Amino acid sequence: MLSPGKQHLLVPKGIEENYRYRLAILEQAKGDEAFQRGLLEVCKNDILFWINTFAWQFNPEHFGEETGPFLTWPFQEEAIRDLLEAIEDREDAVWQKSREVGASWLALMVVDWLCLFHPRKKALVVSQDADGVDRPDDPDCLFWKVNFIHEHLPDWMSRGVTKRKMGFTFPATKSTINGEANTVKAGVGGRGSIVIFDEFGQFKDGLEIFSRTADTSHCRVFIFTHKNTQSMAYDLCFDVKYSGMKKIITHWSQHPEKRSEE
């Protein structure tokens, strides 16, 4: 079972308390290789512990506090568990999302965690164009987010992760994350542990891409916000022939802070 650990239940979620908890963990780990090894094992077995203790996020909407610890809400934790279940059960998933609920961050953190702590994993991330995948100076691109997470990890945890054009290499686990732009050839030539299609609702030739990547991975995750009813993304949700696909939903109405604004 992926991520069976329950240590995340001990991590404080209040922002000030979480800051202090993170600092105490990092301080205790300095120069203590046995403690570091123990933390690596805890993180391997508990993705929510890793996220809430080590992962950071960037949100330009939080004026004056754009960067800070990533603290998961219950609806986000449910989405993470659903995605882990799809990976483990080797099944495709349809992920419907609202904007500003962190779906892309969550999917990327799952992929990053998988490669940081599990051996010989191969992940592929596909977006609508090359800049959407990897543009070093653009916080909206996917690999900027992954790089941001790595920048805030201690060296003893990242263990030599290297950034390259359209990808990351994880020497400690011999895992990789690769990126591709949306074309009908995206992901067709290789094989992967998981393929993430971000903003799939904006893909052209969605049906062809869906069909041609069927053999690329047994776990393909199609993430999108609905744009119209004339798309493969819409069909994946409402056409009866795809009714057996796993469904993941992250909607603004699930977010306690956004609900309180209504």
PDB file of C-alpha atoms in Angstrom:
ATOM      1  CA  MET A   1       0.000   0.000   0.000  1.00  0.00           C
ATOM      2  CA  LEU A   2       1.312   3.457  -0.912  1.00  0.00           C
ATOM      3  CA  SER A   3       1.536   5.875   2.010  1.00  0.00           C
ATOM      4  CA  PRO A   4       0.047   3.815   4.867  1.00  0.00           C
ATOM      5  CA  GLY A   5       1.664   5.991   7.550  1.00  0.00           C
ATOM      6  CA  LYS A   6      -0.275   8.026  10.098  1.00  0.00           C
ATOM      7  CA  GLN A   7       2.484  10.275  11.397  1.00  0.00           C
ATOM      8  CA  HIS A   8       0.870  13.232   9.613  1.00  0.00           C
ATOM      9  CA  LEU A   9      -1.799  13.215  12.306  1.00  0.00           C
ATOM     10  CA  LEU A  10       0.846  14.566  14.704  1.00  0.00           C
ATOM     11  CA  VAL A  11       1.776  17.525  12.492  1.00  0.00           C
ATOM     12  CA  PRO A  12       0.198  20.813  13.677  1.00  0.00           C
ATOM     13  CA  LYS A  13      -1.834  22.614  11.026  1.00  0.00           C
ATOM     14  CA  GLY A  14      -1.948  26.095  12.558  1.00  0.00           C
ATOM     15  CA  ILE A  15       0.426  28.277  10.555  1.00  0.00           C
ATOM     16  CA  GLU A  16       2.557  29.492  13.466  1.00  0.00           C
ATOM     17  CA  GLU A  17       2.620  26.091  15.134  1.00  0.00           C
ATOM     18  CA  ASN A  18       3.535  24.466  11.823  1.00  0.00           C
ATOM     19  CA  TYR A  19       6.417  26.897  11.269  1.00  0.00           C
ATOM     20  CA  ARG A  20       7.805  26.054  14.702  1.00  0.00           C
ATOM     21  CA  TYR A  21       7.337  22.319  14.107  1.00  0.00           C
ATOM     22  CA  ARG A  22       9.192  22.466  10.778  1.00  0.00           C
ATOM     23  CA  LEU A  23      12.042  24.459  12.246  1.00  0.00           C
ATOM     24  CA  ALA A  24      12.388  22.037  15.173  1.00  0.00           C
ATOM     25  CA  ILE A  25      12.480  19.045  12.808  1.00  0.00           C
ATOM     26  CA  LEU A  26      15.136  20.662  10.608  1.00  0.00           C
ATOM     27  CA  GLU A  27      17.209  21.703  13.600  1.00  0.00           C
ATOM     28  CA  GLN A  28      17.140  18.217  15.082  1.00  0.00           C
ATOM     29  CA  ALA A  29      18.101  16.704  11.718  1.00  0.00           C
ATOM     30  CA  LYS A  30      21.218  18.854  11.311  1.00  0.00           C
ATOM     31  CA  GLY A  31      24.226  16.537  11.389  1.00  0.00           C
ATOM     32  CA  ASP A  32      22.168  13.623  12.728  1.00  0.00           C
ATOM     33  CA  GLU A  33      22.275  11.016   9.962  1.00  0.00           C
ATOM     34  CA  ALA A  34      20.275   8.461  11.924  1.00  0.00           C
ATOM     35  CA  PHE A  35      17.464  10.974  12.439  1.00  0.00           C
ATOM     36  CA  GLN A  36      17.633  11.937   8.767  1.00  0.00           C
ATOM     37  CA  ARG A  37      17.295   8.304   7.714  1.00  0.00           C
ATOM     38  CA  GLY A  38      14.326   7.953  10.028  1.00  0.00           C
ATOM     39  CA  LEU A  39      12.647  11.014   8.504  1.00  0.00           C
ATOM     40  CA  LEU A  40      13.249   9.691   4.994  1.00  0.00           C
ATOM     41  CA  GLU A  41      11.512   6.464   5.938  1.00  0.00           C
ATOM     42  CA  VAL A  42       8.607   8.309   7.544  1.00  0.00           C
ATOM     43  CA  CYS A  43       8.213  10.471   4.427  1.00  0.00           C
ATOM     44  CA  LYS A  44       8.344   7.403   2.174  1.00  0.00           C
ATOM     45  CA  ASN A  45       5.481   5.843   4.120  1.00  0.00           C
ATOM     46  CA  ASP A  46       3.408   8.992   4.661  1.00  0.00           C
ATOM     47  CA  ILE A  47       3.047  11.530   1.877  1.00  0.00           C
ATOM     48  CA  LEU A  48       0.884  13.814   4.029  1.00  0.00           C
ATOM     49  CA  PHE A  49       3.652  13.990   6.631  1.00  0.00           C
ATOM     50  CA  TRP A  50       6.127  14.930   3.893  1.00  0.00           C
ATOM     51  CA  ILE A  51       3.887  17.635   2.435  1.00  0.00           C
ATOM     52  CA  ASN A  52       2.866  19.210   5.737  1.00  0.00           C
ATOM     53  CA  THR A  53       6.388  19.073   7.193  1.00  0.00           C
ATOM     54  CA  PHE A  54       8.619  19.854   4.204  1.00  0.00           C
ATOM     55  CA  ALA A  55       6.695  21.103   1.139  1.00  0.00           C
ATOM     56  CA  TRP A  56       6.312  24.819   0.396  1.00  0.00           C
ATOM     57  CA  GLN A  57       3.998  26.603  -2.002  1.00  0.00           C
ATOM     58  CA  PHE A  58       3.836  29.872  -3.887  1.00  0.00           C
ATOM     59  CA  ASN A  59       0.586  31.792  -4.284  1.00  0.00           C
ATOM     60  CA  PRO A  60       0.728  35.363  -5.685  1.00  0.00           C
ATOM     61  CA  GLU A  61      -2.828  35.946  -4.449  1.00  0.00           C
ATOM     62  CA  HIS A  62      -1.526  35.973  -0.862  1.00  0.00           C
ATOM     63  CA  PHE A  63      -0.109  39.482  -1.065  1.00  0.00           C
ATOM     64  CA  GLY A  64       2.842  39.901   1.287  1.00  0.00           C
ATOM     65  CA  GLU A  65       2.793  36.192   2.129  1.00  0.00           C
ATOM     66  CA  GLU A  66       3.268  34.684  -1.313  1.00  0.00           C
ATOM     67  CA  THR A  67       5.414  31.791  -0.088  1.00  0.00           C
ATOM     68  CA  GLY A  68       4.719  29.533   2.839  1.00  0.00           C
ATOM     69  CA  PRO A  69       4.227  25.977   4.059  1.00  0.00           C
ATOM     70  CA  PHE A  70       1.816  23.833   2.100  1.00  0.00           C
ATOM     71  CA  LEU A  71      -0.821  22.719   4.581  1.00  0.00           C
ATOM     72  CA  THR A  72      -3.387  20.286   3.248  1.00  0.00           C
ATOM     73  CA  TRP A  73      -7.135  20.642   3.703  1.00  0.00           C
ATOM     74  CA  PRO A  74      -9.221  17.468   4.163  1.00  0.00           C
ATOM     75  CA  PHE A  75     -10.635  17.628   0.610  1.00  0.00           C
ATOM     76  CA  GLN A  76      -7.080  17.853  -0.762  1.00  0.00           C
ATOM     77  CA  GLU A  77      -6.021  14.878   1.339  1.00  0.00           C
ATOM     78  CA  GLU A  78      -8.907  12.886  -0.105  1.00  0.00           C
ATOM     79  CA  ALA A  79      -7.771  13.789  -3.635  1.00  0.00           C
ATOM     80  CA  ILE A  80      -4.219  12.698  -2.821  1.00  0.00           C
ATOM     81  CA  ARG A  81      -5.444   9.365  -1.483  1.00  0.00           C
ATOM     82  CA  ASP A  82      -7.594   8.848  -4.584  1.00  0.00           C
ATOM     83  CA  LEU A  83      -4.614   9.534  -6.832  1.00  0.00           C
ATOM     84  CA  LEU A  84      -2.375   7.175  -4.868  1.00  0.00           C
ATOM     85  CA  GLU A  85      -5.068   4.527  -5.148  1.00  0.00           C
ATOM     86  CA  ALA A  86      -5.186   4.997  -8.933  1.00  0.00           C
ATOM     87  CA  ILE A  87      -1.390   4.646  -9.132  1.00  0.00           C
ATOM     88  CA  GLU A  88      -1.361   1.524  -7.006  1.00  0.00           C
ATOM     89  CA  ASP A  89      -4.361  -0.071  -8.718  1.00  0.00           C
ATOM     90  CA  ARG A  90      -2.944   0.866 -12.144  1.00  0.00           C
ATOM     91  CA  GLU A  91      -6.039   2.653 -13.371  1.00  0.00           C
ATOM     92  CA  ASP A  92      -6.799   5.874 -15.226  1.00  0.00           C
ATOM     93  CA  ALA A  93      -8.409   8.808 -13.419  1.00  0.00           C
ATOM     94  CA  VAL A  94     -10.429  11.874 -14.402  1.00  0.00           C
ATOM     95  CA  TRP A  95      -9.688  14.870 -12.154  1.00  0.00           C
ATOM     96  CA  GLN A  96     -12.217  17.711 -12.377  1.00  0.00           C
ATOM     97  CA  LYS A  97     -11.072  20.884 -10.638  1.00  0.00           C
ATOM     98  CA  SER A  98     -11.973  24.467  -9.942  1.00  0.00           C
ATOM     99  CA  ARG A  99      -9.289  27.093 -10.202  1.00  0.00           C
ATOM    100  CA  GLU A 100      -7.370  28.107  -7.081  1.00  0.00           C
ATOM    101  CA  VAL A 101      -7.828  24.842  -5.181  1.00  0.00           C
ATOM    102  CA  GLY A 102      -4.292  23.537  -5.720  1.00  0.00           C
ATOM    103  CA  ALA A 103      -5.002  20.581  -8.010  1.00  0.00           C
ATOM    104  CA  SER A 104      -1.868  21.013 -10.116  1.00  0.00           C
ATOM    105  CA  TRP A 105       0.270  21.441  -7.002  1.00  0.00           C
ATOM    106  CA  LEU A 106      -1.245  18.299  -5.480  1.00  0.00           C
ATOM    107  CA  ALA A 107      -0.662  16.166  -8.574  1.00  0.00           C
ATOM    108  CA  LEU A 108       2.910  17.397  -8.904  1.00  0.00           C
ATOM    109  CA  MET A 109       3.638  16.756  -5.234  1.00  0.00           C
ATOM    110  CA  VAL A 110       2.372  13.187  -5.563  1.00  0.00           C
ATOM    111  CA  VAL A 111       4.606  12.623  -8.593  1.00  0.00           C
ATOM    112  CA  ASP A 112       7.566  14.291  -6.875  1.00  0.00           C
ATOM    113  CA  TRP A 113       7.077  12.274  -3.677  1.00  0.00           C
ATOM    114  CA  LEU A 114       6.843   9.073  -5.712  1.00  0.00           C
ATOM    115  CA  CYS A 115      10.187   9.793  -7.387  1.00  0.00           C
ATOM    116  CA  LEU A 116      11.945  11.148  -4.289  1.00  0.00           C
ATOM    117  CA  PHE A 117      11.245   8.124  -2.124  1.00  0.00           C
ATOM    118  CA  HIS A 118      10.458   5.155  -4.378  1.00  0.00           C
ATOM    119  CA  PRO A 119      12.903   3.383  -6.690  1.00  0.00           C
ATOM    120  CA  ARG A 120      12.852   3.409 -10.491  1.00  0.00           C
ATOM    121  CA  LYS A 121       9.655   5.364 -11.019  1.00  0.00           C
ATOM    122  CA  LYS A 122       9.124   7.117 -14.341  1.00  0.00           C
ATOM    123  CA  ALA A 123       6.613   9.927 -14.496  1.00  0.00           C
ATOM    124  CA  LEU A 124       5.517  11.960 -17.491  1.00  0.00           C
ATOM    125  CA  VAL A 125       3.826  15.363 -17.259  1.00  0.00           C
ATOM    126  CA  VAL A 126       2.066  16.771 -20.342  1.00  0.00           C
ATOM    127  CA  SER A 127       0.680  20.294 -20.632  1.00  0.00           C
ATOM    128  CA  GLN A 128      -0.921  22.301 -23.421  1.00  0.00           C
ATOM    129  CA  ASP A 129       2.439  23.670 -24.662  1.00  0.00           C
ATOM    130  CA  ALA A 130       6.153  23.500 -23.844  1.00  0.00           C
ATOM    131  CA  ASP A 131       6.097  26.748 -21.823  1.00  0.00           C
ATOM    132  CA  GLY A 132       3.295  25.319 -19.729  1.00  0.00           C
ATOM    133  CA  VAL A 133       5.611  22.483 -18.732  1.00  0.00           C
ATOM    134  CA  ASP A 134       8.993  24.124 -18.312  1.00  0.00           C
ATOM    135  CA  ARG A 135       9.794  27.815 -18.389  1.00  0.00           C
ATOM    136  CA  PRO A 136      12.324  28.718 -15.661  1.00  0.00           C
ATOM    137  CA  ASP A 137      11.064  32.258 -14.993  1.00  0.00           C
ATOM    138  CA  ASP A 138       7.324  31.463 -15.003  1.00  0.00           C
ATOM    139  CA  PRO A 139       5.675  30.425 -11.702  1.00  0.00           C
ATOM    140  CA  ASP A 140       2.623  29.257 -13.656  1.00  0.00           C
ATOM    141  CA  CYS A 141       4.535  26.494 -15.433  1.00  0.00           C
ATOM    142  CA  LEU A 142       4.499  23.023 -13.925  1.00  0.00           C
ATOM    143  CA  PHE A 143       8.207  22.387 -13.479  1.00  0.00           C
ATOM    144  CA  TRP A 144       8.730  25.797 -11.852  1.00  0.00           C
ATOM    145  CA  LYS A 145       6.476  24.474  -9.089  1.00  0.00           C
ATOM    146  CA  VAL A 146       8.448  21.227  -8.759  1.00  0.00           C
ATOM    147  CA  ASN A 147      11.712  23.173  -8.683  1.00  0.00           C
ATOM    148  CA  PHE A 148      10.257  25.476  -6.013  1.00  0.00           C
ATOM    149  CA  ILE A 149       9.483  22.456  -3.833  1.00  0.00           C
ATOM    150  CA  HIS A 150      13.039  21.169  -4.258  1.00  0.00           C
ATOM    151  CA  GLU A 151      14.563  24.547  -3.408  1.00  0.00           C
ATOM    152  CA  HIS A 152      12.981  24.305   0.043  1.00  0.00           C
ATOM    153  CA  LEU A 153      14.023  20.726   0.802  1.00  0.00           C
ATOM    154  CA  PRO A 154      17.138  20.030   2.870  1.00  0.00           C
ATOM    155  CA  ASP A 155      20.035  18.569   0.887  1.00  0.00           C
ATOM    156  CA  TRP A 156      19.896  15.303   2.813  1.00  0.00           C
ATOM    157  CA  MET A 157      16.340  14.819   1.509  1.00  0.00           C
ATOM    158  CA  SER A 158      16.729  15.916  -2.116  1.00  0.00           C
ATOM    159  CA  ARG A 159      19.887  13.780  -2.367  1.00  0.00           C
ATOM    160  CA  GLY A 160      21.219  15.250  -5.564  1.00  0.00           C
ATOM    161  CA  VAL A 161      18.030  15.788  -7.552  1.00  0.00           C
ATOM    162  CA  THR A 162      19.000  17.562 -10.752  1.00  0.00           C
ATOM    163  CA  LYS A 163      16.901  19.836 -12.948  1.00  0.00           C
ATOM    164  CA  ARG A 164      17.326  19.552 -16.692  1.00  0.00           C
ATOM    165  CA  LYS A 165      15.378  20.906 -19.632  1.00  0.00           C
ATOM    166  CA  MET A 166      11.894  19.351 -19.512  1.00  0.00           C
ATOM    167  CA  GLY A 167      12.697  17.043 -16.636  1.00  0.00           C
ATOM    168  CA  PHE A 168      14.189  16.003 -13.311  1.00  0.00           C
ATOM    169  CA  THR A 169      16.544  13.166 -12.386  1.00  0.00           C
ATOM    170  CA  PHE A 170      16.560  11.529  -8.946  1.00  0.00           C
ATOM    171  CA  PRO A 171      19.905   9.720  -8.528  1.00  0.00           C
ATOM    172  CA  ALA A 172      19.097   8.296  -5.074  1.00  0.00           C
ATOM    173  CA  THR A 173      16.072   6.381  -6.404  1.00  0.00           C
ATOM    174  CA  LYS A 174      16.982   6.234 -10.109  1.00  0.00           C
ATOM    175  CA  SER A 175      13.586   7.780 -10.853  1.00  0.00           C
ATOM    176  CA  THR A 176      12.728  10.456 -13.409  1.00  0.00           C
ATOM    177  CA  ILE A 177      10.095  13.059 -14.206  1.00  0.00           C
ATOM    178  CA  ASN A 178       9.873  14.082 -17.848  1.00  0.00           C
ATOM    179  CA  GLY A 179       7.734  16.726 -19.508  1.00  0.00           C
ATOM    180  CA  GLU A 180       6.196  17.052 -22.949  1.00  0.00           C
ATOM    181  CA  ALA A 181       4.044  19.552 -24.806  1.00  0.00           C
ATOM    182  CA  ASN A 182       0.594  18.570 -25.963  1.00  0.00           C
ATOM    183  CA  THR A 183       0.827  16.953 -29.380  1.00  0.00           C
ATOM    184  CA  VAL A 184      -0.757  13.821 -30.760  1.00  0.00           C
ATOM    185  CA  LYS A 185       2.667  12.208 -30.268  1.00  0.00           C
ATOM    186  CA  ALA A 186       2.976  13.187 -26.590  1.00  0.00           C
ATOM    187  CA  GLY A 187       3.770  10.161 -24.474  1.00  0.00           C
ATOM    188  CA  VAL A 188       3.267   7.723 -27.311  1.00  0.00           C
ATOM    189  CA  GLY A 189       6.802   6.402 -27.640  1.00  0.00           C
ATOM    190  CA  GLY A 190       7.637   5.485 -24.049  1.00  0.00           C
ATOM    191  CA  ARG A 191       6.249   3.861 -20.949  1.00  0.00           C
ATOM    192  CA  GLY A 192       5.638   5.370 -17.542  1.00  0.00           C
ATOM    193  CA  SER A 193       4.573   4.671 -13.979  1.00  0.00           C
ATOM    194  CA  ILE A 194       2.135   7.575 -14.276  1.00  0.00           C
ATOM    195  CA  VAL A 195       1.219  10.189 -16.877  1.00  0.00           C
ATOM    196  CA  ILE A 196      -0.289  13.526 -15.833  1.00  0.00           C
ATOM    197  CA  PHE A 197      -2.227  15.486 -18.464  1.00  0.00           C
ATOM    198  CA  ASP A 198      -2.625  18.971 -17.008  1.00  0.00           C
ATOM    199  CA  GLU A 199      -5.373  21.282 -18.345  1.00  0.00           C
ATOM    200  CA  PHE A 200      -6.633  18.467 -20.555  1.00  0.00           C
ATOM    201  CA  GLY A 201      -9.774  20.455 -21.316  1.00  0.00           C
ATOM    202  CA  GLN A 202      -7.682  22.785 -23.483  1.00  0.00           C
ATOM    203  CA  PHE A 203      -5.992  20.017 -25.481  1.00  0.00           C
ATOM    204  CA  LYS A 204      -6.626  19.805 -29.179  1.00  0.00           C
ATOM    205  CA  ASP A 205      -7.176  16.307 -30.553  1.00  0.00           C
ATOM    206  CA  GLY A 206      -8.099  15.069 -27.084  1.00  0.00           C
ATOM    207  CA  LEU A 207      -9.681  11.855 -28.321  1.00  0.00           C
ATOM    208  CA  GLU A 208      -6.618  10.950 -30.387  1.00  0.00           C
ATOM    209  CA  ILE A 209      -4.266  11.679 -27.492  1.00  0.00           C
ATOM    210  CA  PHE A 210      -6.459   9.621 -25.162  1.00  0.00           C
ATOM    211  CA  SER A 211      -6.444   6.686 -27.585  1.00  0.00           C
ATOM    212  CA  ARG A 212      -2.775   6.831 -28.538  1.00  0.00           C
ATOM    213  CA  THR A 213      -1.505   6.929 -24.940  1.00  0.00           C
ATOM    214  CA  ALA A 214      -3.502   3.904 -23.782  1.00  0.00           C
ATOM    215  CA  ASP A 215      -0.323   1.789 -23.781  1.00  0.00           C
ATOM    216  CA  THR A 216       1.949   4.480 -22.323  1.00  0.00           C
ATOM    217  CA  SER A 217       0.884   3.881 -18.734  1.00  0.00           C
ATOM    218  CA  HIS A 218      -1.791   1.991 -16.855  1.00  0.00           C
ATOM    219  CA  CYS A 219      -2.260   5.151 -14.778  1.00  0.00           C
ATOM    220  CA  ARG A 220      -3.107   8.242 -16.791  1.00  0.00           C
ATOM    221  CA  VAL A 221      -4.532  11.230 -14.921  1.00  0.00           C
ATOM    222  CA  PHE A 222      -6.534  13.793 -16.888  1.00  0.00           C
ATOM    223  CA  ILE A 223      -6.767  17.085 -14.955  1.00  0.00           C
ATOM    224  CA  PHE A 224      -8.943  19.947 -16.166  1.00  0.00           C
ATOM    225  CA  THR A 225     -11.420  22.696 -15.514  1.00  0.00           C
ATOM    226  CA  HIS A 226     -14.439  22.402 -17.808  1.00  0.00           C
ATOM    227  CA  LYS A 227     -14.391  24.883 -20.692  1.00  0.00           C
ATOM    228  CA  ASN A 228     -17.219  23.622 -22.900  1.00  0.00           C
ATOM    229  CA  THR A 229     -19.220  20.539 -23.789  1.00  0.00           C
ATOM    230  CA  GLN A 230     -17.348  19.898 -27.052  1.00  0.00           C
ATOM    231  CA  SER A 231     -14.200  18.291 -25.706  1.00  0.00           C
ATOM    232  CA  MET A 232     -12.773  14.942 -24.777  1.00  0.00           C
ATOM    233  CA  ALA A 233     -12.532  16.164 -21.195  1.00  0.00           C
ATOM    234  CA  TYR A 234     -16.310  16.637 -21.100  1.00  0.00           C
ATOM    235  CA  ASP A 235     -16.839  13.194 -22.636  1.00  0.00           C
ATOM    236  CA  LEU A 236     -14.645  11.566 -20.004  1.00  0.00           C
ATOM    237  CA  CYS A 237     -17.031  12.899 -17.366  1.00  0.00           C
ATOM    238  CA  PHE A 238     -20.403  12.405 -19.005  1.00  0.00           C
ATOM    239  CA  ASP A 239     -20.175   9.800 -21.765  1.00  0.00           C
ATOM    240  CA  VAL A 240     -21.384   6.460 -20.431  1.00  0.00           C
ATOM    241  CA  LYS A 241     -18.542   4.598 -22.141  1.00  0.00           C
ATOM    242  CA  TYR A 242     -16.095   6.212 -19.658  1.00  0.00           C
ATOM    243  CA  SER A 243     -18.294   5.806 -16.588  1.00  0.00           C
ATOM    244  CA  GLY A 244     -15.953   3.211 -15.103  1.00  0.00           C
ATOM    245  CA  MET A 245     -13.007   5.599 -14.861  1.00  0.00           C
ATOM    246  CA  LYS A 246     -11.943   6.728 -11.419  1.00  0.00           C
ATOM    247  CA  LYS A 247     -13.205  10.224 -10.580  1.00  0.00           C
ATOM    248  CA  ILE A 248     -11.363  12.832  -8.512  1.00  0.00           C
ATOM    249  CA  ILE A 249     -12.976  16.200  -7.770  1.00  0.00           C
ATOM    250  CA  THR A 250     -11.486  19.299  -6.156  1.00  0.00           C
ATOM    251  CA  HIS A 251     -14.092  22.073  -6.186  1.00  0.00           C
ATOM    252  CA  TRP A 252     -14.023  25.499  -4.575  1.00  0.00           C
ATOM    253  CA  SER A 253     -17.110  24.586  -2.520  1.00  0.00           C
ATOM    254  CA  GLN A 254     -14.991  21.989  -0.686  1.00  0.00           C
ATOM    255  CA  HIS A 255     -12.535  24.643   0.495  1.00  0.00           C
ATOM    256  CA  PRO A 256     -13.504  25.980   3.950  1.00  0.00           C
ATOM    257  CA  GLU A 257     -12.081  29.446   3.327  1.00  0.00           C
ATOM    258  CA  LYS A 258     -13.714  29.859  -0.083  1.00  0.00           C
ATOM    259  CA  ARG A 259     -17.064  28.597   1.274  1.00  0.00           C
ATOM    260  CA  SER A 260     -16.932  31.249   3.978  1.00  0.00           C
ATOM    261  CA  GLU A 261     -16.554  33.971   1.343  1.00  0.00           C
ATOM    262  CA  GLU A 262     -19.938  33.172  -0.208  1.00  0.00           C
TER     263      GLU A 262
END
